[in-house]
Amino acid sequence: TYVLDSNPVLEAFGNAKTTRNVNSSRFGKFIRIWFNAAGKLSGADMVVYLLEKSRLTFQAELERCYHAFYNIMSDQVPDLKEKAFLSNDIYDYWWVSQGKVTVPSIDDKEDMMFADEAYDILGFTHEEKYNIYKLTAVVMHMGNLTKDFVPVGKEEQAEIRSDTNAIKVADICGIDCEWMVNYFCKPKLKVGTEWVSKGQSCDGASNSVAGIGRKIYELVFRFIVDKCNSTLIDPTMKKVHYIGCLDIAGFE
């Protein structure tokens, strides 16, 4: 049953609406159901392959980003928006509102309820669950941060116009805001044995934020998979044979 319980969580983070399918799996996975020498079930695990990260920063007109973003905006978890510094309007977050934001056959509030319950069943702590929600929201805030850079001086050095979004990102990630902005605007490079600061254009700084945003989302997804695996597997039992199911249908 734990394999089935992991579905609402994995689908929230790995499935999205495409032009052909409203609930398309945008990652590949291989599920193994393990048995011992006597043929007794001894657990299961999942291997997850490449996640389509480009969708996080761009969606075509008829497509939608990963369900997780619309789930957390559904108000199913009452204190979530306050903790993640979210507004009530999905269109305030341009990274996830370039295409469709609703799907007639998908109830985001209900899906959020199933996912929220699944985290508890799978052994996620209250803190881990809320960190997942907050890091999902951070990706949305990072999208807005990419538009906050302005060119300064004839070198067109990137600086931020307003630190509102930067503060939200830094606060959720638990890092110093000024330090973070400085690294996006003036990244340090190693030249020989010395570290030097490199001037960054607005496009360069925005691309850095986008790259980090995509990586954060992927790492959250992989953390969820690892946590599910630790619940699914029974370390005390020997694993001799497995029945495997490779699920890469629809995943390009």
Coordinates of C-alpha atoms in Angstrom, one line a residue:
T1 CA 0.0 0.0 0.0
Y2 CA 2.9 2.4 0.6
V3 CA 3.7 2.2 -3.2
L4 CA 0.2 3.5 -3.8
D5 CA 0.5 6.1 -1.0
S6 CA 3.5 7.5 -2.7
N7 CA 1.5 8.2 -5.9
P8 CA -0.2 11.5 -4.8
V9 CA 3.1 12.9 -3.7
L10 CA 5.2 11.9 -6.8
E11 CA 2.4 12.9 -9.2
A12 CA 2.1 16.4 -7.6
F13 CA 5.8 17.0 -8.2
G14 CA 6.4 15.1 -11.4
N15 CA 3.2 15.4 -13.4
A16 CA 1.9 18.3 -15.4
K17 CA -0.6 19.2 -18.1
T18 CA 0.7 19.0 -21.6
T19 CA -1.1 19.6 -24.9
R20 CA -1.9 15.9 -25.2
N21 CA -2.5 14.8 -21.6
V22 CA -3.8 16.7 -18.5
N23 CA -1.8 14.5 -16.1
S24 CA 1.4 13.6 -18.0
S25 CA 4.3 12.1 -16.1
R26 CA 7.3 14.4 -16.8
F27 CA 9.9 12.0 -15.3
G28 CA 10.8 8.3 -15.7
K29 CA 10.6 5.8 -12.9
F30 CA 11.5 2.2 -12.3
I31 CA 9.6 0.5 -9.4
R32 CA 11.0 -2.7 -7.9
I33 CA 8.9 -5.0 -5.7
W34 CA 11.4 -7.2 -3.7
F35 CA 11.0 -10.8 -2.5
N36 CA 13.2 -13.0 -0.3
A37 CA 14.3 -16.5 -1.2
A38 CA 11.1 -18.0 0.1
G39 CA 9.0 -15.6 -2.1
K40 CA 7.9 -13.4 0.8
L41 CA 7.5 -9.7 0.1
S42 CA 10.4 -7.8 1.5
G43 CA 9.8 -4.2 0.4
A44 CA 9.9 -2.0 -2.6
D45 CA 12.0 0.9 -4.0
M46 CA 11.9 3.4 -6.8
V47 CA 14.6 4.6 -9.1
V48 CA 13.8 8.0 -10.6
Y49 CA 15.2 9.2 -13.9
L50 CA 15.5 12.7 -15.5
L51 CA 12.9 15.2 -14.4
E52 CA 11.8 17.8 -17.1
K53 CA 13.1 20.9 -15.4
S54 CA 12.7 23.3 -18.4
R55 CA 8.9 23.3 -17.6
L56 CA 9.6 25.2 -14.4
T57 CA 10.5 28.4 -16.1
F58 CA 8.4 28.2 -19.3
Q59 CA 5.1 26.6 -20.3
A60 CA 3.4 26.8 -23.7
E61 CA 0.0 28.5 -23.9
L62 CA -2.0 25.2 -23.5
E63 CA 0.3 23.6 -20.9
R64 CA 0.6 23.8 -17.2
C65 CA 3.5 23.6 -14.8
Y66 CA 3.8 20.8 -12.1
H67 CA 0.7 20.2 -10.1
A68 CA 2.5 20.9 -6.8
F69 CA 2.4 24.7 -7.4
Y70 CA -1.4 24.8 -7.9
N71 CA -1.9 22.4 -5.0
I72 CA -0.2 24.7 -2.5
M73 CA -2.3 27.7 -3.8
S74 CA -5.6 25.8 -3.2
D75 CA -6.0 26.8 0.5
Q76 CA -6.4 23.2 1.5
V77 CA -3.6 23.6 4.1
P78 CA -4.8 26.7 6.0
D79 CA -1.6 28.2 7.3
L80 CA 0.6 27.3 4.3
K81 CA 0.3 30.6 2.4
E82 CA 1.3 32.6 5.4
K83 CA 4.3 30.4 6.1
A84 CA 5.4 30.5 2.5
F85 CA 4.7 34.2 1.9
L86 CA 2.2 33.5 -0.9
S87 CA -0.5 35.7 -2.1
N88 CA -4.0 34.5 -3.2
D89 CA -3.4 35.0 -6.9
I90 CA -1.4 32.5 -9.0
Y91 CA -0.9 35.2 -11.6
D92 CA 1.4 37.0 -9.1
Y93 CA 4.0 34.3 -10.0
W94 CA 4.8 34.5 -13.6
W95 CA 7.0 31.3 -13.8
V96 CA 4.0 29.1 -13.1
S97 CA 1.2 31.1 -14.9
Q98 CA 2.5 31.4 -18.5
G99 CA 0.1 28.7 -19.7
K100 CA -3.1 27.2 -18.1
V101 CA -3.5 27.6 -14.3
T102 CA -6.5 25.3 -13.9
V103 CA -7.5 22.0 -15.5
P104 CA -11.3 21.2 -15.6
S105 CA -10.7 17.5 -14.7
I106 CA -8.2 18.2 -11.8
D107 CA -9.3 19.3 -8.4
D108 CA -6.2 20.9 -6.9
K109 CA -7.7 21.3 -3.5
E110 CA -8.6 17.6 -3.4
D111 CA -5.2 16.6 -4.7
M112 CA -3.5 18.7 -2.0
M113 CA -5.6 16.9 0.6
F114 CA -4.5 13.5 -0.7
A115 CA -0.8 14.6 -0.9
D116 CA -0.9 16.1 2.6
E117 CA -2.3 12.9 4.0
A118 CA 0.2 10.8 2.0
Y119 CA 3.2 12.7 3.6
D120 CA 2.0 11.7 7.0
I121 CA 1.4 8.0 6.0
L122 CA 4.9 7.8 4.4
G123 CA 6.6 9.0 7.6
F124 CA 7.5 12.6 6.7
T125 CA 7.8 14.7 9.8
H126 CA 5.6 17.9 10.2
E127 CA 8.8 20.0 9.6
E128 CA 9.8 18.0 6.5
K129 CA 6.4 18.3 5.0
Y130 CA 6.2 22.1 5.5
N131 CA 9.8 22.5 4.2
I132 CA 8.7 20.8 1.0
Y133 CA 5.8 23.2 0.7
K134 CA 8.0 26.2 1.4
L135 CA 10.7 25.2 -1.1
T136 CA 8.0 24.7 -3.7
A137 CA 6.9 28.3 -3.0
V138 CA 10.6 29.5 -3.1
V139 CA 10.7 28.5 -6.8
M140 CA 7.7 30.7 -7.4
H141 CA 9.3 33.6 -5.6
M142 CA 12.6 33.0 -7.5
G143 CA 10.7 33.5 -10.8
N144 CA 9.7 37.0 -9.6
L145 CA 13.3 37.7 -8.4
T146 CA 14.5 37.2 -12.0
K147 CA 12.6 40.3 -13.0
D148 CA 14.0 42.5 -10.2
F149 CA 17.4 43.0 -11.7
V150 CA 18.2 46.4 -13.2
P151 CA 21.4 47.5 -15.1
V152 CA 23.5 50.1 -13.3
G153 CA 26.3 52.2 -14.9
K154 CA 27.8 51.9 -18.4
E155 CA 29.0 48.4 -17.5
E156 CA 25.3 47.5 -17.0
Q157 CA 26.1 45.7 -13.8
A158 CA 23.1 43.9 -12.4
E159 CA 21.6 45.2 -9.2
I160 CA 18.2 44.5 -7.7
R161 CA 15.5 47.2 -7.8
S162 CA 13.5 46.0 -4.8
D163 CA 14.5 43.4 -2.3
T164 CA 10.9 42.2 -1.5
N165 CA 11.2 38.9 -3.5
A166 CA 14.9 38.4 -2.5
I167 CA 14.0 38.7 1.2
K168 CA 11.2 36.0 0.8
V169 CA 13.6 33.6 -1.0
A170 CA 16.4 34.2 1.5
D171 CA 14.1 33.9 4.5
I172 CA 12.6 30.5 3.4
C173 CA 16.0 29.1 2.5
G174 CA 17.5 30.3 5.8
I175 CA 20.3 32.3 4.2
D176 CA 21.5 36.0 4.4
C177 CA 19.6 38.1 1.8
E178 CA 22.5 40.5 1.0
W179 CA 25.0 37.6 0.7
M180 CA 22.6 35.8 -1.8
V181 CA 22.0 38.9 -3.9
N182 CA 25.7 39.7 -4.0
Y183 CA 26.5 36.2 -5.4
F184 CA 23.8 36.5 -8.1
C185 CA 25.0 40.0 -9.1
K186 CA 28.7 39.6 -8.6
P187 CA 29.6 35.9 -8.6
K188 CA 33.1 34.9 -7.5
L189 CA 35.4 33.0 -9.8
K190 CA 38.7 31.3 -9.1
V191 CA 41.5 32.6 -11.3
G192 CA 44.7 30.7 -10.5
T193 CA 44.8 30.8 -6.8
E194 CA 42.8 33.9 -6.3
W195 CA 39.1 34.5 -6.0
V196 CA 37.8 37.4 -8.0
S197 CA 34.3 39.0 -8.3
K198 CA 32.8 39.0 -11.8
G199 CA 30.4 41.7 -12.9
Q200 CA 27.1 40.1 -14.1
S201 CA 24.6 41.4 -16.6
C202 CA 20.8 41.4 -15.8
D203 CA 20.3 38.4 -18.1
G204 CA 23.2 36.6 -16.5
A205 CA 21.9 37.2 -13.0
S206 CA 18.4 36.1 -14.0
N207 CA 19.7 32.9 -15.6
S208 CA 21.6 32.1 -12.4
V209 CA 18.5 32.5 -10.3
A210 CA 16.6 30.3 -12.8
G211 CA 19.3 27.6 -12.7
I212 CA 19.2 27.6 -8.9
G213 CA 15.4 27.5 -8.9
R214 CA 15.3 24.5 -11.2
K215 CA 17.9 22.7 -9.1
I216 CA 16.0 23.4 -5.8
Y217 CA 12.9 21.8 -7.3
E218 CA 14.8 18.8 -8.5
L219 CA 16.5 18.3 -5.2
V220 CA 13.1 18.5 -3.3
F221 CA 11.7 15.9 -5.7
R222 CA 14.7 13.6 -5.1
F223 CA 14.4 14.1 -1.4
I224 CA 10.7 13.0 -1.6
V225 CA 11.7 9.9 -3.6
D226 CA 14.5 9.0 -1.1
K227 CA 12.2 9.4 1.9
C228 CA 9.5 7.3 0.2
N229 CA 12.1 4.6 -0.5
S230 CA 13.2 4.5 3.2
T231 CA 9.5 3.8 4.1
L232 CA 9.0 1.3 1.3
I233 CA 12.0 -0.9 2.0
D234 CA 12.3 -3.4 4.9
P235 CA 16.1 -3.4 5.7
T236 CA 15.8 -6.5 8.0
M237 CA 14.7 -8.8 5.2
K238 CA 16.9 -10.3 2.5
K239 CA 16.2 -9.2 -1.1
V240 CA 16.8 -11.9 -3.7
H241 CA 14.3 -11.4 -6.5
Y242 CA 12.2 -8.5 -7.7
I243 CA 9.4 -7.7 -10.1
G244 CA 10.1 -4.5 -11.9
C245 CA 7.9 -2.0 -13.6
L246 CA 9.5 0.6 -15.9
D247 CA 7.2 3.6 -16.2
I248 CA 8.5 5.9 -19.0
A249 CA 5.3 6.1 -21.0
G250 CA 4.7 9.7 -22.3
F251 CA 8.0 10.9 -20.9
E252 CA 10.2 12.2 -23.7

